[in-house]
Amino acid sequence: DTAVSQTPKYLVTQMGNDKSIKCEQNLGHDTMYWYKQDSKKFLKIMFSYNNKELIINETVPNRFSPKSPDKAHLNLHINSLELGDSAVYFCASSQEQGGSPLHFGNGTRLTVT
Amino acid sequence: AQSVTQLGSHVSVSEGALVLLRCNYSSSVPPYLFWYVQYPNQGLQLLLKYTSAATLVKGINGFEAEFKKSETSFHLTKPSAHMSDAAEYFCAVRSGNTPLVFGKGTRLSVIA
């Protein structure tokens, strides 16, 4: 009965490859997010989706493309991976209201070699 | 724009001592404030949140935080540290329907 689940947990790949990370939430939330955590633990918002529509797209390279088939799923596809993409990627979900906390998945550690 | 500053990237306390992790925020509208904890190789877990009700907020694991508008602060405290409290702690702010904006985190070490 995991609330926010993302797969895979670990992803090791070579530069230039294309990879995807999947995320699903069973909380009935309206909004889903992707955050990137760098090696210094800093968390930065990448994308935010509300009811399958993109509402925030921070300054992220267009090699990163989120896709939301329905409001319970938000996948992240990355083209032409680069060394600098190595990080931990977290999926999260929340209700739309500002006071609602975000619920996070356990993260996907991406290592690009 | 909103932002969060966490003072001290690393705090070390003795087991049984007071834990104080500092957080100051900046927001042009009344903020919602959160503290999250991250244990090694895990996701972020909500400790507590402030959403304009009581200014002293109690959370899980004996933690609490006080919202002080005049000081734009939301410091996290725990009267007595336990070894299991060793983790990374993040303060975060949200205004309206914007995503959470996180501070840079404070690593808490607990010494036996």
Short mmCIF file of C-alpha atoms in Angstrom, two decimals:
data_model
loop_
_atom_site.label_atom_id
_atom_site.label_comp_id
_atom_site.label_asym_id
_atom_site.label_seq_id
_atom_site.Cartn_x
_atom_site.Cartn_y
_atom_site.Cartn_z
CA ASP A 1 0.00 0.00 0.00
CA THR A 2 2.89 2.33 -0.86
CA ALA A 3 1.63 5.89 -1.31
CA VAL A 4 4.12 7.15 -3.90
CA SER A 5 6.19 4.52 -5.66
CA GLN A 6 8.85 5.05 -8.27
CA THR A 7 10.89 2.61 -10.28
CA PRO A 8 13.64 1.75 -10.66
CA LYS A 9 15.39 2.50 -7.37
CA TYR A 10 18.80 2.45 -9.02
CA LEU A 11 19.67 3.19 -12.63
CA VAL A 12 23.19 2.95 -14.02
CA THR A 13 23.67 3.80 -17.66
CA GLN A 14 26.14 5.23 -20.14
CA MET A 15 26.31 8.70 -21.62
CA GLY A 16 24.11 9.16 -24.64
CA ASN A 17 21.51 6.59 -23.62
CA ASP A 18 17.80 7.28 -23.14
CA LYS A 19 16.11 6.18 -19.92
CA SER A 20 12.77 6.49 -18.14
CA ILE A 21 11.71 6.63 -14.51
CA LYS A 22 8.16 5.75 -13.57
CA CYS A 23 6.07 7.13 -10.72
CA GLU A 24 2.65 6.22 -9.41
CA GLN A 25 0.63 7.55 -6.49
CA ASN A 26 -2.42 5.96 -4.90
CA LEU A 27 -3.36 8.92 -2.68
CA GLY A 28 -5.88 10.45 -5.08
CA HIS A 29 -3.83 13.65 -5.26
CA ASP A 30 -4.32 16.23 -8.00
CA THR A 31 -0.74 17.30 -8.44
CA MET A 32 2.51 15.43 -9.05
CA TYR A 33 6.10 16.63 -9.16
CA TRP A 34 9.61 15.69 -10.10
CA TYR A 35 12.47 16.97 -7.94
CA LYS A 36 16.20 16.54 -8.49
CA GLN A 37 18.56 16.12 -5.54
CA ASP A 38 22.19 16.78 -6.34
CA SER A 39 25.30 15.43 -4.66
CA LYS A 40 25.12 18.20 -2.04
CA LYS A 41 21.58 17.13 -1.12
CA PHE A 42 20.01 20.25 -2.64
CA LEU A 43 16.44 19.61 -3.82
CA LYS A 44 15.15 21.50 -6.82
CA ILE A 45 11.78 21.35 -8.53
CA MET A 46 11.88 20.19 -12.15
CA PHE A 47 8.26 19.72 -13.17
CA SER A 48 4.80 19.97 -11.73
CA TYR A 49 1.66 18.43 -13.20
CA ASN A 50 -1.93 19.11 -12.16
CA ASN A 51 -4.59 16.74 -13.46
CA LYS A 52 -2.33 15.63 -16.31
CA GLU A 53 -1.41 19.16 -17.38
CA LEU A 54 2.04 20.66 -17.06
CA ILE A 55 1.88 23.73 -14.82
CA ILE A 56 5.51 24.30 -13.97
CA ASN A 57 8.55 23.62 -16.05
CA GLU A 58 11.64 25.06 -14.45
CA THR A 59 14.81 25.66 -16.40
CA VAL A 60 15.36 22.04 -17.21
CA PRO A 61 17.05 20.92 -20.46
CA ASN A 62 14.54 19.78 -23.05
CA ARG A 63 16.22 16.37 -22.96
CA PHE A 64 13.98 15.83 -19.94
CA SER A 65 10.36 15.18 -20.84
CA PRO A 66 7.66 14.38 -18.29
CA LYS A 67 4.62 12.43 -19.34
CA SER A 68 1.41 11.99 -17.37
CA PRO A 69 -0.98 9.38 -18.82
CA ASP A 70 -3.42 9.97 -15.97
CA LYS A 71 -3.41 11.89 -12.73
CA ALA A 72 -2.01 8.93 -10.78
CA HIS A 73 1.10 8.59 -12.93
CA LEU A 74 3.95 10.89 -13.85
CA ASN A 75 6.88 9.44 -15.74
CA LEU A 76 10.18 11.11 -16.53
CA HIS A 77 12.00 10.37 -19.76
CA ILE A 78 15.55 11.53 -20.29
CA ASN A 79 17.21 11.58 -23.70
CA SER A 80 20.93 11.64 -24.47
CA LEU A 81 22.03 11.28 -20.87
CA GLU A 82 24.99 13.32 -19.69
CA LEU A 83 27.36 12.91 -16.76
CA GLY A 84 25.78 15.93 -15.06
CA ASP A 85 22.42 14.18 -14.97
CA SER A 86 23.71 11.89 -12.24
CA ALA A 87 21.55 12.61 -9.19
CA VAL A 88 18.68 11.27 -7.16
CA TYR A 89 15.29 11.99 -8.70
CA PHE A 90 12.25 12.17 -6.45
CA CYS A 91 8.64 11.94 -7.44
CA ALA A 92 6.07 13.55 -5.15
CA SER A 93 2.35 14.24 -5.02
CA SER A 94 0.01 16.55 -3.13
CA GLN A 95 -3.44 18.00 -3.10
CA GLU A 96 -3.63 21.28 -4.94
CA GLN A 97 -4.20 23.39 -1.83
CA GLY A 98 -1.11 25.26 -0.70
CA GLY A 99 -1.18 23.95 2.84
CA SER A 100 -1.09 20.36 1.68
CA PRO A 101 2.24 18.64 2.22
CA LEU A 102 4.05 16.78 -0.52
CA HIS A 103 4.38 13.02 -0.23
CA PHE A 104 7.61 11.71 -1.67
CA GLY A 105 8.67 8.47 -3.25
CA ASN A 106 11.92 6.83 -2.17
CA GLY A 107 13.87 8.21 -5.07
CA THR A 108 15.73 6.88 -8.10
CA ARG A 109 19.49 7.12 -7.97
CA LEU A 110 20.68 7.73 -11.53
CA THR A 111 24.36 7.22 -12.29
CA VAL A 112 25.63 8.14 -15.73
CA THR A 113 29.05 6.76 -16.65
CA ALA B 1 9.60 34.76 -4.84
CA GLN B 2 9.93 32.58 -1.80
CA SER B 3 13.08 31.15 -0.28
CA VAL B 4 14.36 29.32 2.74
CA THR B 5 17.67 29.65 4.55
CA GLN B 6 18.84 26.95 6.90
CA LEU B 7 21.62 28.14 9.18
CA GLY B 8 24.28 25.48 9.62
CA SER B 9 24.82 22.71 7.13
CA HIS B 10 25.89 20.39 9.93
CA VAL B 11 24.79 20.29 13.56
CA SER B 12 26.23 17.87 16.09
CA VAL B 13 24.64 17.20 19.49
CA SER B 14 25.14 14.71 22.29
CA GLU B 15 22.53 12.06 22.93
CA GLY B 16 19.97 13.52 25.33
CA ALA B 17 20.81 17.13 24.49
CA LEU B 18 18.52 19.72 22.97
CA VAL B 19 18.23 19.74 19.19
CA LEU B 20 17.81 23.13 17.51
CA LEU B 21 17.79 23.40 13.72
CA ARG B 22 17.33 26.90 12.36
CA CYS B 23 15.20 27.97 9.43
CA ASN B 24 14.38 31.44 8.13
CA TYR B 25 12.03 32.04 5.24
CA SER B 26 11.18 34.74 2.78
CA SER B 27 7.75 34.99 1.25
CA SER B 28 5.67 37.85 -0.14
CA VAL B 29 2.44 36.19 0.98
CA PRO B 30 1.56 34.23 4.12
CA PRO B 31 3.58 31.05 3.85
CA TYR B 32 2.99 27.43 4.53
CA LEU B 33 6.06 25.96 6.20
CA PHE B 34 7.24 22.40 6.49
CA TRP B 35 10.03 20.35 7.97
CA TYR B 36 11.04 17.10 6.33
CA VAL B 37 13.55 14.46 7.41
CA GLN B 38 15.60 12.27 5.08
CA TYR B 39 17.31 9.16 6.40
CA PRO B 40 20.19 7.73 4.34
CA ASN B 41 19.10 6.31 1.00
CA GLN B 42 15.46 7.09 1.66
CA GLY B 43 12.86 9.59 0.54
CA LEU B 44 11.65 12.60 2.47
CA GLN B 45 9.26 12.14 5.36
CA LEU B 46 7.08 14.93 6.68
CA LEU B 47 7.91 15.87 10.28
CA LEU B 48 5.45 18.73 10.73
CA LYS B 49 3.77 21.61 8.97
CA TYR B 50 2.55 25.13 9.72
CA THR B 51 -0.57 26.23 7.87
CA SER B 52 -1.64 29.40 9.75
CA ALA B 53 -3.32 27.72 12.70
CA ALA B 54 -1.35 27.40 15.96
CA THR B 55 2.10 28.95 15.81
CA LEU B 56 3.62 26.12 17.85
CA VAL B 57 3.40 22.98 15.79
CA LYS B 58 4.02 19.49 17.11
CA GLY B 59 5.22 16.78 14.79
CA ILE B 60 6.31 13.19 14.82
CA ASN B 61 9.19 11.71 16.82
CA GLY B 62 8.97 14.43 19.51
CA PHE B 63 9.88 17.32 17.21
CA GLU B 64 8.17 20.69 17.27
CA ALA B 65 8.59 24.04 15.55
CA GLU B 66 7.44 27.56 16.28
CA PHE B 67 6.37 30.01 13.60
CA LYS B 68 7.56 33.54 14.41
CA LYS B 69 6.34 36.01 11.85
CA SER B 70 8.32 38.93 13.30
CA GLU B 71 11.54 36.96 12.91
CA THR B 72 10.48 35.13 9.70
CA SER B 73 11.65 31.96 11.40
CA PHE B 74 10.45 28.40 11.78
CA HIS B 75 13.10 26.68 13.91
CA LEU B 76 12.85 22.97 14.65
CA THR B 77 13.48 21.68 18.17
CA LYS B 78 13.50 18.47 20.14
CA PRO B 79 14.16 18.45 23.90
CA SER B 80 16.28 15.30 23.95
CA ALA B 81 18.19 13.91 20.98
CA HIS B 82 18.21 10.22 20.24
CA MET B 83 20.70 8.33 18.12
CA SER B 84 17.92 7.53 15.66
CA ASP B 85 17.44 11.27 14.97
CA ALA B 86 20.66 11.38 12.95
CA ALA B 87 19.54 12.35 9.45
CA GLU B 88 19.28 15.24 6.99
CA TYR B 89 16.59 17.81 7.82
CA PHE B 90 14.99 20.12 5.30
CA CYS B 91 12.91 23.21 5.88
CA ALA B 92 10.55 24.13 3.04
CA VAL B 93 8.13 26.90 2.14
CA ARG B 94 5.08 26.95 -0.08
CA SER B 95 2.84 29.88 -0.97
CA GLY B 96 -0.50 29.38 -2.63
CA ASN B 97 -0.31 26.47 -5.05
CA THR B 98 3.39 26.77 -5.83
CA PRO B 99 5.66 23.74 -5.36
CA LEU B 100 7.72 23.38 -2.24
CA VAL B 101 10.93 25.38 -2.17
CA PHE B 102 13.53 23.70 0.02
CA GLY B 103 16.41 24.95 2.07
CA LYS B 104 19.82 23.39 1.54
CA GLY B 105 19.37 21.00 4.43
CA THR B 106 21.05 20.48 7.79
CA ARG B 107 22.76 17.23 8.64
CA LEU B 108 22.17 16.28 12.26
CA SER B 109 24.73 14.06 13.96
CA VAL B 110 24.04 12.59 17.40
CA ILE B 111 27.01 11.61 19.52
CA ALA B 112 26.73 8.85 22.09
#
